[in-house]
mmCIF file of C-alpha atoms in Angstrom:
data_model
loop_
_atom_site.group_PDB
_atom_site.id
_atom_site.type_symbol
_atom_site.label_atom_id
_atom_site.label_comp_id
_atom_site.label_asym_id
_atom_site.label_seq_id
_atom_site.Cartn_x
_atom_site.Cartn_y
_atom_site.Cartn_z
ATOM 1 C CA UNK C 1 117.010 14.044 -82.329
ATOM 2 C CA UNK C 2 115.423 13.977 -85.510
ATOM 3 C CA UNK C 3 113.435 16.215 -88.224
ATOM 4 C CA UNK C 4 110.425 14.725 -89.181
ATOM 5 C CA UNK C 5 107.258 16.011 -91.872
ATOM 6 C CA UNK C 6 104.129 17.075 -90.121
ATOM 7 C CA UNK C 7 101.188 16.682 -92.827
ATOM 8 C CA UNK C 8 98.117 18.678 -92.813
ATOM 9 C CA UNK C 9 95.495 18.570 -95.315
ATOM 10 C CA UNK C 10 93.266 21.724 -95.617
ATOM 11 C CA UNK C 11 90.190 21.312 -97.885
ATOM 12 C CA UNK C 12 89.125 24.909 -98.655
ATOM 13 C CA UNK C 13 85.654 26.504 -100.434
ATOM 14 C CA UNK C 14 87.738 27.904 -103.438
ATOM 15 C CA UNK C 15 91.356 27.064 -105.142
ATOM 16 C CA UNK C 16 92.114 30.997 -102.877
ATOM 17 C CA UNK C 17 94.316 30.377 -99.571
ATOM 18 C CA UNK C 18 92.190 32.731 -98.350
ATOM 19 C CA UNK C 19 89.045 31.083 -98.501
ATOM 20 C CA UNK C 20 87.247 29.428 -95.924
ATOM 21 C CA UNK C 21 88.282 25.903 -94.924
ATOM 22 C CA UNK C 22 85.719 23.394 -94.738
ATOM 23 C CA UNK C 23 87.540 20.188 -93.761
ATOM 24 C CA UNK C 24 90.873 19.498 -92.015
ATOM 25 C CA UNK C 25 93.373 16.183 -91.347
ATOM 26 C CA UNK C 26 96.812 16.482 -89.419
ATOM 27 C CA UNK C 27 98.860 13.514 -89.775
ATOM 28 C CA UNK C 28 101.337 13.687 -86.876
ATOM 29 C CA UNK C 29 104.855 11.751 -87.291
ATOM 30 C CA UNK C 30 104.973 9.508 -84.853
ATOM 31 C CA UNK C 31 104.316 5.880 -84.445
ATOM 32 C CA UNK C 32 100.537 4.593 -84.335
ATOM 33 C CA UNK C 33 99.217 7.553 -84.451
ATOM 34 C CA UNK C 34 95.416 7.832 -85.232
ATOM 35 C CA UNK C 35 93.833 10.740 -88.141
ATOM 36 C CA UNK C 36 90.323 9.970 -87.397
ATOM 37 C CA UNK C 37 86.412 11.413 -87.920
ATOM 38 C CA UNK C 38 86.426 12.985 -84.243
ATOM 39 C CA UNK C 39 82.907 12.850 -81.977
ATOM 40 C CA UNK C 40 83.663 15.333 -79.573
ATOM 41 C CA UNK C 41 85.947 18.577 -79.409
ATOM 42 C CA UNK C 42 87.147 19.404 -83.100
ATOM 43 C CA UNK C 43 89.857 21.863 -82.373
ATOM 44 C CA UNK C 44 89.855 23.916 -86.023
ATOM 45 C CA UNK C 45 93.546 24.806 -86.143
ATOM 46 C CA UNK C 46 93.063 27.631 -88.705
ATOM 47 C CA UNK C 47 90.398 29.421 -90.469
ATOM 48 C CA UNK C 48 92.365 29.300 -93.968
ATOM 49 C CA UNK C 49 95.224 28.320 -95.525
ATOM 50 C CA UNK C 50 97.123 31.781 -95.029
ATOM 51 C CA UNK C 51 96.678 31.287 -91.461
ATOM 52 C CA UNK C 52 98.398 27.993 -91.563
ATOM 53 C CA UNK C 53 101.135 29.851 -93.216
ATOM 54 C CA UNK C 54 101.470 32.594 -90.984
ATOM 55 C CA UNK C 55 102.248 29.955 -88.688
ATOM 56 C CA UNK C 56 104.855 27.920 -90.697
ATOM 57 C CA UNK C 57 103.184 26.121 -92.557
ATOM 58 C CA UNK C 58 105.090 24.907 -96.733
ATOM 59 C CA UNK C 59 102.361 24.344 -99.163
ATOM 60 C CA UNK C 60 103.592 21.107 -100.898
ATOM 61 C CA UNK C 61 100.694 20.853 -103.084
ATOM 62 C CA UNK C 62 98.003 23.037 -104.676
ATOM 63 C CA UNK C 63 94.877 21.975 -105.870
ATOM 64 C CA UNK C 64 94.007 21.798 -109.719
ATOM 65 C CA UNK C 65 91.424 24.649 -111.405
ATOM 66 C CA UNK C 66 90.548 22.758 -113.840
ATOM 67 C CA UNK C 67 86.681 22.823 -114.439
ATOM 68 C CA UNK C 68 85.218 18.720 -113.943
ATOM 69 C CA UNK C 69 84.121 17.465 -117.110
ATOM 70 C CA UNK C 70 80.490 17.587 -116.097
ATOM 71 C CA UNK C 71 79.874 20.817 -115.133
ATOM 72 C CA UNK C 72 76.209 20.092 -113.714
ATOM 73 C CA UNK C 73 77.620 17.083 -111.489
ATOM 74 C CA UNK C 74 78.940 17.791 -107.845
ATOM 75 C CA UNK C 75 82.090 15.467 -106.785
ATOM 76 C CA UNK C 76 84.272 15.818 -104.095
ATOM 77 C CA UNK C 77 84.080 18.562 -101.768
ATOM 78 C CA UNK C 78 86.337 21.510 -101.647
ATOM 79 C CA UNK C 79 89.775 22.430 -102.905
ATOM 80 C CA UNK C 80 92.568 19.899 -101.327
ATOM 81 C CA UNK C 81 95.948 21.991 -99.974
ATOM 82 C CA UNK C 82 98.352 19.617 -98.365
ATOM 83 C CA UNK C 83 101.363 21.720 -96.156
ATOM 84 C CA UNK C 84 104.111 20.345 -94.395
ATOM 85 C CA UNK C 85 106.156 21.547 -91.457
ATOM 86 C CA UNK C 86 109.347 20.024 -90.220
ATOM 87 C CA UNK C 87 109.738 19.658 -86.732
ATOM 88 C CA UNK C 88 111.975 17.669 -84.253
ATOM 89 C CA UNK C 89 110.517 17.627 -81.274
ATOM 90 C CA UNK C 90 108.937 14.373 -81.231
ATOM 91 C CA UNK C 91 111.381 12.526 -79.372
ATOM 92 C CA UNK A 1 48.940 0.914 -97.951
ATOM 93 C CA UNK A 2 50.400 2.590 -94.717
ATOM 94 C CA UNK A 3 47.817 4.664 -92.979
ATOM 95 C CA UNK A 4 48.025 8.423 -94.388
ATOM 96 C CA UNK A 5 48.693 9.294 -90.805
ATOM 97 C CA UNK A 6 52.489 7.955 -90.661
ATOM 98 C CA UNK A 7 53.398 8.924 -94.282
ATOM 99 C CA UNK A 8 55.880 11.900 -94.045
ATOM 100 C CA UNK A 9 54.565 15.369 -95.683
ATOM 101 C CA UNK A 10 55.762 17.903 -98.584
ATOM 102 C CA UNK A 11 58.546 19.431 -95.862
ATOM 103 C CA UNK A 12 59.769 16.670 -94.466
ATOM 104 C CA UNK A 13 60.245 15.175 -97.940
ATOM 105 C CA UNK A 14 62.041 18.671 -99.072
ATOM 106 C CA UNK A 15 64.518 17.831 -96.358
ATOM 107 C CA UNK A 16 65.202 14.645 -96.862
ATOM 108 C CA UNK A 17 66.239 15.329 -100.829
ATOM 109 C CA UNK A 18 68.309 18.173 -98.947
ATOM 110 C CA UNK A 19 70.244 16.726 -96.003
ATOM 111 C CA UNK A 20 69.888 13.475 -97.626
ATOM 112 C CA UNK A 21 68.709 11.900 -94.290
ATOM 113 C CA UNK A 22 66.437 11.895 -91.633
ATOM 114 C CA UNK A 23 65.973 10.559 -88.114
ATOM 115 C CA UNK A 24 62.828 9.128 -86.897
ATOM 116 C CA UNK A 25 61.814 7.533 -83.082
ATOM 117 C CA UNK A 26 59.358 5.366 -83.510
ATOM 118 C CA UNK A 27 58.767 4.687 -79.443
ATOM 119 C CA UNK A 28 59.437 0.682 -79.905
ATOM 120 C CA UNK A 29 58.684 -1.021 -76.152
ATOM 121 C CA UNK A 30 61.704 -0.754 -74.520
ATOM 122 C CA UNK A 31 62.000 -4.535 -74.073
ATOM 123 C CA UNK A 32 62.252 -4.704 -77.710
ATOM 124 C CA UNK A 33 65.375 -2.847 -77.887
ATOM 125 C CA UNK A 34 66.678 -4.892 -74.888
ATOM 126 C CA UNK A 35 65.682 -8.213 -76.653
ATOM 127 C CA UNK A 36 67.285 -7.033 -79.535
ATOM 128 C CA UNK A 37 70.389 -5.730 -77.981
ATOM 129 C CA UNK A 38 71.089 -8.904 -75.949
ATOM 130 C CA UNK A 39 70.651 -11.203 -78.600
ATOM 131 C CA UNK A 40 73.103 -9.187 -80.969
ATOM 132 C CA UNK A 41 75.645 -9.307 -77.847
ATOM 133 C CA UNK A 42 75.199 -13.192 -77.434
ATOM 134 C CA UNK A 43 76.237 -14.018 -81.167
ATOM 135 C CA UNK A 44 79.318 -15.911 -81.857
ATOM 136 C CA UNK A 45 80.262 -14.975 -85.070
ATOM 137 C CA UNK A 46 78.741 -12.002 -87.507
ATOM 138 C CA UNK A 47 75.559 -13.483 -89.956
ATOM 139 C CA UNK A 48 75.819 -11.319 -92.051
ATOM 140 C CA UNK A 49 72.980 -10.891 -94.520
ATOM 141 C CA UNK A 50 71.260 -13.867 -92.296
ATOM 142 C CA UNK A 51 70.580 -11.639 -89.161
ATOM 143 C CA UNK A 52 66.879 -11.870 -89.946
ATOM 144 C CA UNK A 53 67.382 -15.573 -88.701
ATOM 145 C CA UNK A 54 69.325 -15.202 -85.641
ATOM 146 C CA UNK A 55 67.062 -12.374 -84.562
ATOM 147 C CA UNK A 56 63.666 -12.334 -85.839
ATOM 148 C CA UNK A 57 62.512 -9.575 -83.516
ATOM 149 C CA UNK A 58 64.136 -7.305 -86.179
ATOM 150 C CA UNK A 59 61.031 -7.474 -88.772
ATOM 151 C CA UNK A 60 58.865 -6.027 -85.673
ATOM 152 C CA UNK A 61 61.120 -3.009 -86.431
ATOM 153 C CA UNK A 62 60.515 -2.775 -90.284
ATOM 154 C CA UNK A 63 57.134 -3.717 -90.173
ATOM 155 C CA UNK A 64 55.902 -0.747 -87.683
ATOM 156 C CA UNK A 65 53.662 1.838 -89.334
ATOM 157 C CA UNK A 66 55.928 4.529 -88.633
ATOM 158 C CA UNK A 67 58.978 2.779 -90.459
ATOM 159 C CA UNK A 68 56.745 1.651 -92.963
ATOM 160 C CA UNK A 69 55.319 5.452 -93.384
ATOM 161 C CA UNK A 70 58.628 6.861 -94.031
ATOM 162 C CA UNK A 71 60.141 4.106 -96.499
ATOM 163 C CA UNK A 72 56.836 4.425 -98.521
ATOM 164 C CA UNK A 73 57.681 7.969 -98.908
ATOM 165 C CA UNK A 74 60.753 8.099 -99.921
ATOM 166 C CA UNK A 75 60.611 4.822 -102.216
ATOM 167 C CA UNK A 76 56.527 4.349 -103.127
ATOM 168 C CA UNK A 77 54.004 2.341 -102.321
ATOM 169 C CA UNK A 78 55.630 -1.064 -103.997
ATOM 170 C CA UNK A 79 59.436 -0.749 -101.910
ATOM 171 C CA UNK A 80 60.978 -3.939 -101.101
ATOM 172 C CA UNK A 81 63.525 -4.890 -98.528
ATOM 173 C CA UNK A 82 67.264 -5.814 -100.037
ATOM 174 C CA UNK A 83 68.625 -9.339 -99.347
ATOM 175 C CA UNK A 84 71.584 -7.427 -98.142
ATOM 176 C CA UNK A 85 71.681 -6.566 -94.751
ATOM 177 C CA UNK A 86 74.211 -6.279 -91.868
ATOM 178 C CA UNK A 87 75.142 -5.964 -88.304
ATOM 179 C CA UNK A 88 77.804 -3.314 -87.220
ATOM 180 C CA UNK A 89 79.100 -4.259 -83.823
ATOM 181 C CA UNK A 90 81.353 -1.066 -83.260
ATOM 182 C CA UNK A 91 83.691 -2.509 -80.349
ATOM 183 C CA UNK A 92 84.953 -0.995 -77.447
ATOM 184 C CA UNK A 93 88.484 0.803 -78.411
ATOM 185 C CA UNK A 94 87.767 1.123 -82.262
ATOM 186 C CA UNK A 95 88.771 3.635 -84.238
ATOM 187 C CA UNK A 96 86.451 5.507 -86.653
ATOM 188 C CA UNK A 97 86.117 4.425 -90.210
ATOM 189 C CA UNK A 98 87.021 6.708 -93.013
ATOM 190 C CA UNK A 99 84.371 8.262 -95.117
ATOM 191 C CA UNK A 100 82.573 6.247 -97.479
ATOM 192 C CA UNK A 101 79.573 5.963 -99.473
ATOM 193 C CA UNK A 102 77.891 2.274 -99.568
ATOM 194 C CA UNK A 103 78.603 0.582 -102.807
ATOM 195 C CA UNK A 104 79.324 2.438 -105.975
ATOM 196 C CA UNK A 105 78.209 5.950 -106.635
ATOM 197 C CA UNK A 106 75.572 5.580 -109.722
ATOM 198 C CA UNK A 107 75.377 9.169 -111.882
ATOM 199 C CA UNK A 108 71.603 9.043 -111.205
ATOM 200 C CA UNK A 109 69.690 12.051 -108.810
ATOM 201 C CA UNK A 110 66.958 9.905 -107.510
ATOM 202 C CA UNK A 111 66.144 7.995 -104.448
ATOM 203 C CA UNK A 112 66.491 4.276 -105.578
ATOM 204 C CA UNK A 113 67.968 2.885 -102.272
ATOM 205 C CA UNK A 114 67.667 3.701 -98.724
ATOM 206 C CA UNK A 115 69.390 2.571 -95.717
ATOM 207 C CA UNK A 116 68.026 1.651 -92.532
ATOM 208 C CA UNK A 117 69.999 2.366 -89.477
ATOM 209 C CA UNK A 118 68.134 0.812 -86.554
ATOM 210 C CA UNK A 119 69.853 1.477 -82.927
ATOM 211 C CA UNK A 120 69.147 -0.582 -80.312
ATOM 212 C CA UNK A 121 70.796 1.298 -77.638
ATOM 213 C CA UNK A 122 71.075 5.001 -76.720
ATOM 214 C CA UNK A 123 74.091 6.297 -78.854
ATOM 215 C CA UNK A 124 76.105 8.811 -77.157
ATOM 216 C CA UNK A 125 79.354 10.482 -78.723
ATOM 217 C CA UNK A 126 81.961 8.224 -76.576
ATOM 218 C CA UNK A 127 79.971 5.509 -78.115
ATOM 219 C CA UNK A 128 81.139 5.128 -82.127
ATOM 220 C CA UNK A 129 77.635 7.548 -83.745
ATOM 221 C CA UNK A 130 77.524 7.158 -87.479
ATOM 222 C CA UNK A 131 78.728 10.851 -88.946
ATOM 223 C CA UNK A 132 77.264 11.668 -92.129
ATOM 224 C CA UNK A 133 78.051 14.488 -94.256
ATOM 225 C CA UNK A 134 74.655 16.162 -95.297
ATOM 226 C CA UNK A 135 74.113 17.148 -98.744
ATOM 227 C CA UNK A 136 76.750 14.757 -99.635
ATOM 228 C CA UNK A 137 74.327 12.460 -101.360
ATOM 229 C CA UNK A 138 74.153 14.558 -104.936
ATOM 230 C CA UNK A 139 77.999 13.797 -105.081
ATOM 231 C CA UNK A 140 79.736 11.460 -107.870
ATOM 232 C CA UNK A 141 82.307 10.711 -105.508
ATOM 233 C CA UNK A 142 84.173 7.426 -105.420
ATOM 234 C CA UNK A 143 84.429 6.657 -101.999
ATOM 235 C CA UNK A 144 88.714 5.914 -102.511
ATOM 236 C CA UNK A 145 88.308 9.901 -103.416
ATOM 237 C CA UNK A 146 87.212 10.437 -99.441
ATOM 238 C CA UNK A 147 90.455 9.167 -98.231
ATOM 239 C CA UNK A 148 92.113 12.154 -97.481
ATOM 240 C CA UNK A 149 89.289 13.927 -95.770
ATOM 241 C CA UNK A 150 89.378 14.159 -92.045
ATOM 242 C CA UNK A 151 86.782 16.248 -89.886
ATOM 243 C CA UNK A 152 84.442 18.258 -92.346
ATOM 244 C CA UNK A 153 82.929 21.707 -90.222
ATOM 245 C CA UNK A 154 79.091 20.711 -91.259
ATOM 246 C CA UNK A 155 79.729 16.872 -90.342
ATOM 247 C CA UNK A 156 76.845 15.905 -88.020
ATOM 248 C CA UNK A 157 77.019 12.677 -85.489
ATOM 249 C CA UNK A 158 73.943 10.180 -85.112
ATOM 250 C CA UNK A 159 73.381 10.127 -81.461
ATOM 251 C CA UNK A 160 70.282 9.159 -80.445
ATOM 252 C CA UNK A 161 67.939 7.577 -78.275
ATOM 253 C CA UNK A 162 67.461 3.556 -77.695
ATOM 254 C CA UNK A 163 65.021 2.352 -80.862
ATOM 255 C CA UNK A 164 65.956 5.234 -82.997
ATOM 256 C CA UNK A 165 66.368 4.501 -86.778
ATOM 257 C CA UNK A 166 68.420 6.861 -89.178
ATOM 258 C CA UNK A 167 67.771 6.652 -92.978
ATOM 259 C CA UNK A 168 69.854 7.804 -95.339
ATOM 260 C CA UNK A 169 69.875 8.532 -99.380
ATOM 261 C CA UNK A 170 72.319 5.452 -100.626
ATOM 262 C CA UNK A 171 74.818 7.840 -101.880
ATOM 263 C CA UNK A 172 75.665 9.526 -98.926
ATOM 264 C CA UNK A 173 79.047 10.123 -97.036
ATOM 265 C CA UNK A 174 78.902 8.293 -93.590
ATOM 266 C CA UNK A 175 81.196 6.804 -91.449
ATOM 267 C CA UNK A 176 81.401 4.945 -87.900
ATOM 268 C CA UNK A 177 83.196 7.027 -85.688
ATOM 269 C CA UNK A 178 85.393 5.730 -82.889
ATOM 270 C CA UNK A 179 84.082 3.850 -79.733
ATOM 271 C CA UNK A 180 85.721 5.308 -76.167
ATOM 272 C CA UNK A 181 82.912 3.475 -73.933
ATOM 273 C CA UNK A 182 83.313 0.327 -72.953
ATOM 274 C CA UNK A 183 79.553 -0.807 -74.418
ATOM 275 C CA UNK A 184 79.200 -2.540 -78.172
ATOM 276 C CA UNK A 185 77.188 -0.225 -80.196
ATOM 277 C CA UNK A 186 75.158 -2.296 -82.443
ATOM 278 C CA UNK A 187 73.680 -0.856 -85.581
ATOM 279 C CA UNK A 188 71.508 -2.772 -87.793
ATOM 280 C CA UNK A 189 71.726 -1.527 -90.990
ATOM 281 C CA UNK A 190 68.902 -3.090 -93.870
ATOM 282 C CA UNK A 191 68.372 -1.485 -97.530
ATOM 283 C CA UNK A 192 65.094 -0.878 -99.538
ATOM 284 C CA UNK A 193 64.570 -0.516 -102.907
ATOM 285 C CA UNK A 194 62.267 1.554 -105.053
ATOM 286 C CA UNK A 195 60.252 -0.307 -107.173
ATOM 287 C CA UNK A 196 62.414 -0.852 -110.464
ATOM 288 C CA UNK A 197 59.789 -0.458 -112.713
ATOM 289 C CA UNK A 198 58.325 2.510 -111.691
ATOM 290 C CA UNK A 199 58.972 5.179 -114.053
ATOM 291 C CA UNK A 200 58.684 8.829 -114.431
ATOM 292 C CA UNK A 201 55.021 8.397 -115.830
ATOM 293 C CA UNK A 202 54.274 5.897 -113.439
ATOM 294 C CA UNK A 203 55.477 7.547 -110.297
ATOM 295 C CA UNK A 204 53.645 10.358 -108.389
ATOM 296 C CA UNK A 205 53.841 11.433 -104.591
ATOM 297 C CA UNK A 206 53.464 8.489 -102.454
ATOM 298 C CA UNK A 207 53.394 11.025 -98.878
ATOM 299 C CA UNK A 208 51.081 13.306 -97.894
ATOM 300 C CA UNK A 209 51.568 15.586 -100.505
ATOM 301 C CA UNK A 210 49.487 19.112 -100.552
ATOM 302 C CA UNK A 211 49.850 21.540 -103.560
ATOM 303 C CA UNK A 212 49.789 24.451 -101.189
ATOM 304 C CA UNK A 213 52.365 23.439 -98.946
ATOM 305 C CA UNK A 214 54.628 22.175 -101.527
ATOM 306 C CA UNK A 215 54.444 25.624 -103.329
ATOM 307 C CA UNK A 216 54.750 27.114 -99.225
ATOM 308 C CA UNK A 217 57.718 25.417 -98.322
ATOM 309 C CA UNK A 218 59.457 25.125 -101.957
ATOM 310 C CA UNK A 219 62.161 27.885 -101.081
ATOM 311 C CA UNK A 220 63.762 25.252 -98.760
ATOM 312 C CA UNK A 221 65.163 23.641 -101.730
ATOM 313 C CA UNK A 222 66.785 26.750 -103.019
ATOM 314 C CA UNK A 223 67.867 28.443 -100.126
ATOM 315 C CA UNK A 224 69.010 25.891 -97.575
ATOM 316 C CA UNK A 225 72.431 25.577 -97.767
ATOM 317 C CA UNK A 226 73.357 22.182 -94.492
ATOM 318 C CA UNK A 227 77.175 21.537 -95.506
ATOM 319 C CA UNK A 228 79.563 24.659 -96.732
ATOM 320 C CA UNK A 229 81.602 23.869 -99.954
ATOM 321 C CA UNK A 230 81.793 25.647 -102.803
ATOM 322 C CA UNK A 231 79.686 29.030 -104.169
ATOM 323 C CA UNK A 232 79.620 26.879 -107.647
ATOM 324 C CA UNK A 233 78.231 23.181 -106.042
ATOM 325 C CA UNK A 234 75.796 24.756 -104.126
ATOM 326 C CA UNK A 235 74.491 26.270 -107.050
ATOM 327 C CA UNK A 236 74.311 22.983 -108.691
ATOM 328 C CA UNK A 237 73.245 21.266 -105.783
ATOM 329 C CA UNK A 238 69.955 23.104 -105.775
ATOM 330 C CA UNK A 239 69.574 22.254 -109.194
ATOM 331 C CA UNK A 240 70.070 18.570 -108.362
ATOM 332 C CA UNK A 241 67.313 18.862 -105.208
ATOM 333 C CA UNK A 242 64.564 19.938 -107.879
ATOM 334 C CA UNK A 243 65.811 17.394 -110.288
ATOM 335 C CA UNK A 244 65.117 14.294 -107.204
ATOM 336 C CA UNK A 245 62.242 16.117 -106.547
ATOM 337 C CA UNK A 246 60.689 15.680 -109.937
ATOM 338 C CA UNK A 247 61.589 12.238 -110.193
ATOM 339 C CA UNK A 248 59.505 11.952 -106.705
ATOM 340 C CA UNK A 249 56.425 13.685 -107.951
ATOM 341 C CA UNK A 250 56.454 12.463 -111.536
ATOM 342 C CA UNK A 251 56.965 15.851 -112.638
ATOM 343 C CA UNK A 252 54.744 18.126 -111.047
ATOM 344 C CA UNK A 253 55.154 21.453 -111.528
ATOM 345 C CA UNK A 254 54.412 24.091 -108.979
ATOM 346 C CA UNK A 255 53.477 27.437 -109.511
ATOM 347 C CA UNK A 256 56.361 29.068 -107.651
ATOM 348 C CA UNK A 257 59.036 31.684 -108.087
ATOM 349 C CA UNK A 258 62.830 31.213 -107.890
ATOM 350 C CA UNK A 259 63.734 34.889 -107.678
ATOM 351 C CA UNK A 260 65.084 35.356 -104.341
ATOM 352 C CA UNK A 261 65.599 39.111 -104.444
ATOM 353 C CA UNK A 262 62.134 40.206 -105.659
ATOM 354 C CA UNK A 263 60.524 42.319 -102.749
ATOM 355 C CA UNK A 264 63.543 42.461 -100.622
ATOM 356 C CA UNK A 265 64.030 45.558 -98.694
ATOM 357 C CA UNK A 266 66.502 48.054 -99.539
ATOM 358 C CA UNK A 267 68.616 48.482 -96.388
ATOM 359 C CA UNK A 268 67.923 51.936 -94.656
ATOM 360 C CA UNK A 269 69.450 55.568 -96.601
ATOM 361 C CA UNK A 270 71.755 56.926 -93.937
ATOM 362 C CA UNK A 271 70.008 60.148 -92.446
ATOM 363 C CA UNK A 272 73.879 61.456 -92.445
ATOM 364 C CA UNK A 273 74.378 61.846 -96.357
ATOM 365 C CA UNK A 274 74.104 64.435 -98.303
#
């Protein structure tokens, strides 16, 4: 039995952990597992980063809050939080 | 010149500006779609840019009056077909692509290039439909920066009838999804360019423009949110939509109000309150 790192990317609408999630990707520590754009039955695990914390996820990357260089343009979507959960039930 | 009956109207132009795509089903004869599908299925290699030599029937798709009407409306009367085109073969068992923009994003907010994606067969959820994130054609985000996104709450899937075409702004975020069916999904991607000599002085509406209709629907640009994002992004997006509209009309000014609050009814007062 080995402990492995699960990764969860949550893109929130603001840098606040209470704000709404607008995009999500989960990476399981399983060989040949796939993380992809789903064309049916998307399971939205959490409505906010806060919800994920309550479920045991730990934030390992916070989005930076620096304003964009060109403040009249839009670039990437949302604010990226990366969370981990160490689990051992993959064998 | 295309017959006016096939051109878009102001509301449809606003919708393209907002969404960055539109879906058209010109109702091609069934045998034409089937013939193109069968010829694609018989190819031993992907002919790349030479796909028209291998399947000349595709010329019928892009010379259809309804198709030309959409392209003229979006790109102007002198639009041209780009020499780059591609037959996308989404084979059974594929996994999804990652989100990407085609080519490099350029820092402008015009419609300089339109992608025309023609699907000769019906595309259902399990056949690897093209996924699109509406409104992302305004975003200056090179594809590498999209690699960590998975699913978006507001992504849409191009599940379409046989013979449909999805027209997309060249910069929009999109991706092929997984094909879990037992049938190859073909999509023929062609690019169309605005006449590079067109300037703001020479540009005028190339669709069925009617000032009163344009005023009537102008609020769509200011109020429609098609993809949840940061509130400040939405404010910027609204300004960029107007910039795109200006670039298409040559700067026609409409006598419209941007005050979304004027005339709004107040909530009824609670009669129990003293």
